[in-house]
Amino acid sequence: MTGAVGGAERAIARVIVDTPLPQLDRLFDYEIPGELSERVRVGVRVKVPLRSAGRILEAFVVERAVEPDADRRLAPIEEVVSDAVVLPPGLYRLARAVADRAAGSAIDVLRLAIPRRMVRAEKTWLAAPHDDAAAVGAAEIDAARAELAAYPGLAEALADGARVAIDAPPGVLDGLPRWTHVWAAAAVDALARGRSAILAVPDYRARALLDRRVREVLPAGAIVTQDAGRPGPERYAGYLRTLEESPVVVIGNRSAVYAPAPHLGVVALFDDGDPSFEEPLAPYVHARDAALVRQGLDDTALLIGGHTRTSDTERLVEIGFVQEIAPARRESPRAVLAPPQDTPQTGRIPSAAFRAAREGLELGPVLVQVARPGYAPSLVCAECRSPARCVPCGGPLYAPARGATPTCRWCGRGAHGWVCAQCDSTRVRLSSSGSERTADELGRAFPGVRVVVADGAHPVADVDDAPALVVATRGAEPIPRSGYRAVLLLDGDRMLQAPDLRIGESCLRWWSNAAALAAPEAPVHLVGVTGPAARALATWSQPAYARAELVERAPLAMPPAARVARLEGLPDRVDDALASLRQEVPELSSDAILGPVPAPQAPERRIALVRFPYSLGTTVAGTLRAAVVQAAMAQRARARRREPGAPKPRTPANTLAVRFDIPDPEL
């Protein structure tokens, strides 16, 4: 589309500018110079002048159009950064929809989706021929559909683009968790139908396992692994591969749900309750919510599953938005609730669990899950049991090793000559056991047995079938070749004491993920825990626990029974935003707004919570987004009115911040 002669129609480009300013979160019109007419295409990177800031900024071309008004003054595009089309229309629609749901900026979502440009990788991709679709073997297709057949109707639901929730199968097969076989089968099935697949997992350990399984059944040319730890050129080259027409399987973490895979057939999330799926950058959208938005925009299926069911997913099942598909044959570990029993012979492990570990070691490895890493994560006074604190900074003391000087967890100082502030005692006592102390105790209880410690400081990916005591922190359990011969879950009572709205769900997820690594008929002992979460593990009824959680939260209008928005900013900005909400959304209940109260870390700022039903989400998000933009424009106006030479006011850069759907909202 080119400009006309004689001041008639002109070719223009509508672009989204790469800037953090919320008031610029819209499309801007720029004239396309004649010499750039062939190169300015939808999706390319360009540079444009920003008149209000007097700067040249990068932008993405979202649309090309014609400007019929010859008198309208438009700035021209400065240059085309690259001829690579890196922003397909579907990705912009997704970014816009996700941002609008969370009162954020579309460009913030695009930064999460599109890696930083790497010139050499881009030139190589532009010059290389793009391969045709990778062929999938008939044997692999048959095996994948046989795997999916364990869930009656699952293959048909995925082919029809349905939203599905399943319970992942427990167990280990050929050194890989069985869930990886199901997720890989969904990818093979999609590729066999000429469609792409996105497989999103919470962390690098799960990604490595799933990547290994997918590469066993699919050609390497059909697979893209998104890994933040890889060099920039590799990451960018992988993104460029997802822009090609041939179907692809994308394996990655939370940002993988934005991958512009062509002809998308399924987006599959495993273990959506893991906090790693929570995006720490604006607009802070959970990967599950982004996947739901994408499923609504694209003709694709959505698969959500794990060894537990989150209350968020269960809410979607309860309202019929997501279809639950149960396995044809129910499988569950043999879980036992073991009361606490301290004896000199077994330590903090009950005699029944101790006996199960001893019997299991005759057959292979035994897993012992603990709450925290290190030797003694916390210390108390030996006389009055008051928490031992660092004198200079007040931080908690811990013991890094047996007989070591107590050390402050905050400032790192050694507490030489420590004296209790309550009773003047000079002796400390170990109040908890970490992974290293537990390994030390078990090494003495089982002499001659190999002991493996797996935690953040000692990562271990897998273990063989030889007898071994594997002491692991939650989430760091190595994958056994054929399953653990016994699983002991310690420190459950301590885990449940965390001040977290969802701590019950989290504990059940940690325990279930560990129990799922047990060999068939191997005992799983949960030590010293009773209550609903423990019973859900013992009966392997995690969806029922999620339903009970929903029932308890509904009267309090706490997530996920209701949506919650958190406002933080200067007092006048928070007050203005809340006043706009009351005016624009009269359907809000009288107790929908909590606060505002002073922020704990910044008393000059205020925090407020807004609780509202999902049906009001669009209106609430739009109103709060307008308040954020208004606050940013007012701040910029004040900066412009500053007298020349006057000191810059010490106003916070973010006078009003809004975040939606915080898992554990608090004032």
XYZ file of C-alpha atoms in Angstrom, residues 244-588:
345
model
C 7.425 -20.612 10.574
C 4.410 -22.246 8.986
C 5.341 -25.832 9.821
C 3.852 -27.132 13.119
C 6.103 -27.166 16.148
C 6.108 -28.426 19.724
C 7.154 -25.710 22.194
C 8.378 -26.848 25.623
C 8.965 -24.138 28.184
C 7.963 -22.352 31.348
C 5.305 -19.710 32.004
C 6.149 -17.494 29.002
C 5.759 -20.454 26.623
C 1.986 -19.881 26.545
C 2.654 -16.779 24.396
C 4.729 -18.618 21.761
C 3.329 -17.786 18.276
C 3.202 -21.446 17.240
C 1.302 -21.803 13.939
C -1.980 -23.723 13.695
C -2.015 -24.296 17.429
C -3.734 -27.519 18.466
C -3.229 -27.717 22.227
C -1.811 -25.752 25.152
C -0.990 -28.141 27.998
C -0.018 -26.994 31.501
C 1.370 -29.369 34.097
C 1.154 -28.602 37.820
C -0.487 -25.189 37.465
C -0.422 -24.718 41.255
C 3.346 -24.250 41.256
C 4.214 -20.620 42.124
C 6.703 -20.556 39.243
C 3.713 -20.087 36.931
C 3.033 -16.718 38.602
C 4.568 -13.992 36.446
C 6.705 -11.618 38.598
C 6.733 -8.892 35.937
C 3.911 -6.570 34.917
C 1.108 -7.241 34.253
C 1.651 -10.239 36.579
C -0.652 -12.642 34.718
C -0.573 -16.297 35.764
C 0.282 -18.661 32.912
C -3.002 -20.514 33.430
C -5.004 -17.298 32.950
C -2.993 -16.372 29.858
C -3.626 -19.858 28.449
C -7.356 -19.486 29.098
C -7.374 -16.166 27.261
C -5.492 -17.723 24.352
C -7.860 -20.663 24.174
C -10.734 -18.206 23.869
C -9.041 -16.384 20.990
C -7.623 -19.339 19.039
C -9.165 -22.551 17.796
C -7.134 -24.668 20.195
C -7.559 -27.113 23.051
C -6.449 -26.509 26.628
C -5.180 -29.293 28.888
C -4.568 -28.637 32.601
C -3.371 -31.355 34.941
C -1.149 -32.369 37.792
C -0.960 -34.696 40.735
C -3.213 -32.248 42.591
C -6.094 -30.026 41.506
C -5.826 -26.324 42.246
C -8.888 -24.543 43.580
C -8.624 -22.233 40.535
C -9.006 -25.122 38.107
C -11.661 -26.775 40.256
C -13.732 -23.572 40.114
C -13.637 -23.761 36.325
C -14.714 -27.409 36.475
C -17.541 -26.591 38.903
C -19.036 -23.922 36.628
C -18.711 -26.174 33.574
C -16.137 -24.002 31.818
C -13.574 -26.827 31.904
C -14.432 -30.472 31.281
C -13.088 -33.012 33.766
C -11.966 -36.311 32.231
C -11.234 -39.141 34.641
C -8.913 -42.054 33.864
C -10.454 -45.390 32.944
C -8.507 -47.020 35.756
C -7.855 -45.106 38.953
C -4.310 -45.422 40.293
C -3.007 -44.072 43.584
C 0.002 -44.542 45.864
C -0.381 -46.489 49.090
C -0.351 -43.565 51.529
C -0.344 -43.984 55.324
C -0.862 -41.316 58.000
C 1.810 -41.955 60.637
C 1.541 -40.290 64.071
C 4.716 -38.623 65.401
C 6.833 -40.838 67.629
C 10.263 -39.809 68.878
C 12.410 -42.633 70.210
C 16.167 -42.892 70.649
C 16.225 -45.606 67.993
C 14.168 -43.913 65.266
C 14.565 -40.193 66.032
C 11.673 -38.149 64.658
C 10.593 -40.984 62.351
C 7.774 -43.229 63.691
C 8.593 -46.900 64.100
C 6.233 -47.973 61.270
C 7.841 -45.526 58.844
C 11.296 -46.521 60.071
C 10.457 -50.163 59.401
C 9.102 -49.300 55.934
C 12.336 -47.480 55.111
C 14.440 -50.435 56.281
C 12.391 -52.873 54.197
C 12.444 -50.560 51.208
C 16.227 -50.290 51.304
C 16.423 -54.012 50.649
C 14.848 -53.382 47.220
C 16.099 -49.962 46.133
C 16.155 -46.236 46.978
C 13.992 -44.647 49.681
C 12.909 -40.998 49.583
C 12.780 -38.807 52.697
C 11.215 -35.389 52.077
C 12.028 -32.540 54.501
C 10.876 -28.951 54.697
C 14.110 -26.976 54.516
C 17.716 -27.263 53.331
C 20.840 -26.926 55.438
C 21.745 -28.375 58.808
C 19.627 -26.520 61.395
C 17.540 -23.817 59.678
C 16.584 -22.202 63.015
C 17.953 -22.016 66.557
C 16.368 -21.215 69.920
C 17.691 -20.482 73.371
C 18.469 -23.731 75.195
C 16.923 -22.409 78.424
C 13.814 -20.342 77.585
C 13.243 -21.543 73.978
C 13.084 -17.964 72.654
C 14.165 -17.640 68.997
C 17.892 -16.940 68.754
C 18.439 -13.563 67.112
C 21.476 -11.736 65.751
C 22.448 -8.854 68.062
C 23.495 -6.323 65.351
C 20.547 -6.759 62.965
C 17.951 -8.891 64.739
C 17.921 -11.594 62.079
C 17.321 -15.288 62.868
C 20.316 -17.497 63.630
C 20.930 -20.895 62.075
C 23.604 -23.593 62.237
C 25.308 -24.164 58.855
C 26.839 -27.469 60.006
C 27.331 -29.689 63.045
C 29.289 -27.805 65.718
C 29.544 -24.644 63.594
C 29.214 -21.130 65.009
C 25.615 -19.863 64.748
C 25.242 -17.548 61.756
C 22.731 -14.806 60.984
C 20.486 -15.560 58.027
C 20.134 -11.842 57.211
C 23.583 -10.276 57.574
C 25.751 -13.401 57.548
C 27.661 -12.500 60.722
C 28.850 -15.251 63.042
C 27.205 -14.981 66.481
C 30.347 -15.363 68.601
C 29.625 -14.953 72.311
C 25.859 -14.927 71.786
C 23.711 -14.124 74.843
C 19.931 -14.587 75.003
C 18.127 -11.251 75.402
C 15.413 -12.912 77.519
C 17.284 -15.042 80.071
C 21.016 -14.289 79.501
C 21.733 -17.894 78.578
C 24.707 -18.478 76.296
C 23.571 -21.827 74.890
C 21.456 -22.453 71.817
C 19.384 -25.455 70.807
C 18.537 -26.829 67.377
C 14.815 -26.253 66.880
C 14.493 -27.752 63.414
C 16.304 -30.144 61.132
C 17.285 -29.364 57.585
C 18.232 -31.755 54.814
C 21.861 -32.091 55.909
C 21.069 -32.752 59.568
C 18.403 -35.289 58.584
C 20.924 -37.017 56.327
C 23.411 -37.044 59.224
C 20.837 -38.621 61.550
C 19.736 -41.218 59.019
C 23.334 -42.085 58.201
C 23.835 -43.059 61.826
C 20.502 -44.914 61.978
C 21.265 -46.906 58.814
C 25.026 -47.562 58.902
C 26.554 -48.637 55.638
C 23.708 -47.255 53.499
C 24.445 -44.658 50.843
C 22.883 -41.259 51.710
C 22.103 -38.712 48.980
C 21.215 -35.084 49.793
C 19.168 -33.234 47.168
C 18.340 -29.560 47.709
C 19.099 -26.169 46.213
C 22.767 -26.359 47.170
C 23.078 -30.012 46.111
C 20.961 -30.534 42.962
C 20.510 -34.168 41.968
C 18.541 -35.005 38.830
C 18.063 -38.770 39.202
C 19.073 -41.853 41.163
C 19.586 -45.450 40.126
C 17.900 -48.546 41.515
C 20.644 -49.302 44.061
C 19.672 -48.970 47.749
C 20.081 -45.394 48.985
C 18.492 -42.964 51.394
C 17.594 -39.856 49.378
C 16.987 -36.832 51.607
C 15.384 -34.084 49.528
C 13.670 -30.775 50.119
C 10.208 -30.289 48.630
C 10.373 -29.952 44.877
C 14.003 -31.145 44.633
C 13.310 -34.891 44.676
C 15.502 -36.804 42.171
C 13.702 -39.034 39.686
C 14.263 -42.729 40.457
C 14.845 -45.184 37.640
C 12.002 -47.498 38.713
C 10.330 -45.638 41.552
C 11.147 -45.265 45.240
C 10.608 -48.358 47.379
C 9.308 -46.212 50.229
C 8.560 -42.509 50.683
C 8.726 -40.738 54.054
C 7.214 -37.239 54.226
C 8.604 -35.427 57.273
C 8.051 -31.914 58.662
C 4.479 -31.768 57.366
C 3.221 -30.059 60.517
C 5.884 -27.372 60.141
C 4.986 -26.844 56.470
C 1.327 -26.298 57.362
C 2.215 -23.516 59.824
C 3.222 -21.049 57.106
C 1.018 -17.886 57.099
C -0.375 -18.438 53.622
C -3.978 -18.603 52.457
C -3.146 -21.552 50.198
C -0.704 -23.403 52.404
C -2.972 -26.458 52.551
C -3.049 -26.658 48.760
C 0.712 -26.147 48.577
C 1.463 -28.877 51.121
C -0.849 -31.320 49.409
C 0.918 -30.563 46.114
C 4.398 -31.103 47.615
C 3.361 -34.364 49.228
C 1.491 -35.647 46.173
C 4.368 -34.890 43.794
C 6.731 -36.835 46.060
C 4.261 -39.706 46.539
C 3.825 -39.969 42.767
C 7.471 -41.070 42.515
C 6.823 -44.217 44.552
C 7.016 -47.642 42.928
C 3.773 -49.653 42.698
C 2.637 -50.815 46.141
C 5.479 -48.935 47.847
C 4.335 -47.328 51.129
C 4.114 -43.545 51.500
C 4.212 -42.367 55.140
C 3.038 -38.837 55.980
C 4.404 -38.206 59.472
C 2.661 -36.221 62.185
C -0.101 -34.609 60.116
C -3.870 -34.908 60.369
C -6.704 -32.879 58.902
C -8.243 -32.413 55.454
C -4.986 -32.141 53.468
C -3.591 -35.303 55.057
C -6.810 -37.213 54.409
C -6.833 -36.042 50.790
C -3.346 -37.514 50.353
C -4.267 -40.771 52.073
C -7.361 -41.238 49.885
C -5.759 -39.628 46.776
C -8.789 -37.338 46.450
C -7.156 -33.987 45.667
C -10.099 -32.614 43.608
C -12.402 -33.105 46.616
C -9.989 -31.097 48.758
C -10.003 -28.293 46.169
C -13.819 -28.274 46.199
C -13.838 -27.992 49.988
C -11.401 -25.071 49.789
C -13.721 -23.283 47.368
C -16.681 -23.746 49.694
C -14.742 -22.248 52.620
C -13.492 -19.225 50.667
C -16.783 -18.289 49.002
C -18.358 -16.528 52.068
C -15.180 -14.457 52.478
C -14.998 -13.563 48.767
C -11.382 -14.686 48.694
C -9.656 -16.011 45.570
C -10.410 -17.975 43.562
C -14.058 -17.746 44.662
C -13.814 -14.075 43.650
C -11.255 -11.956 41.870
C -9.093 -9.560 43.862
C -7.233 -6.434 42.755
C -4.518 -4.856 44.894
C -3.891 -1.106 44.675
C -0.740 0.529 46.021
C 0.333 4.126 45.655
C 0.250 7.623 47.032
C -2.801 8.286 49.238
C -4.532 10.717 46.881
C -4.058 8.414 43.889
C -5.444 5.388 45.728
C -8.398 7.444 46.967
C -9.110 8.724 43.447
C -8.987 5.196 42.021
C -11.361 3.858 44.676
C -13.748 6.771 44.109
C -13.767 6.017 40.380
C -14.529 2.388 41.126
C -17.494 3.251 43.329
C -18.834 5.558 40.620
C -18.191 3.404 37.536
C -18.984 0.006 39.097
C -22.041 0.513 41.316
C -22.593 -3.275 41.364
C -19.712 -3.664 43.843
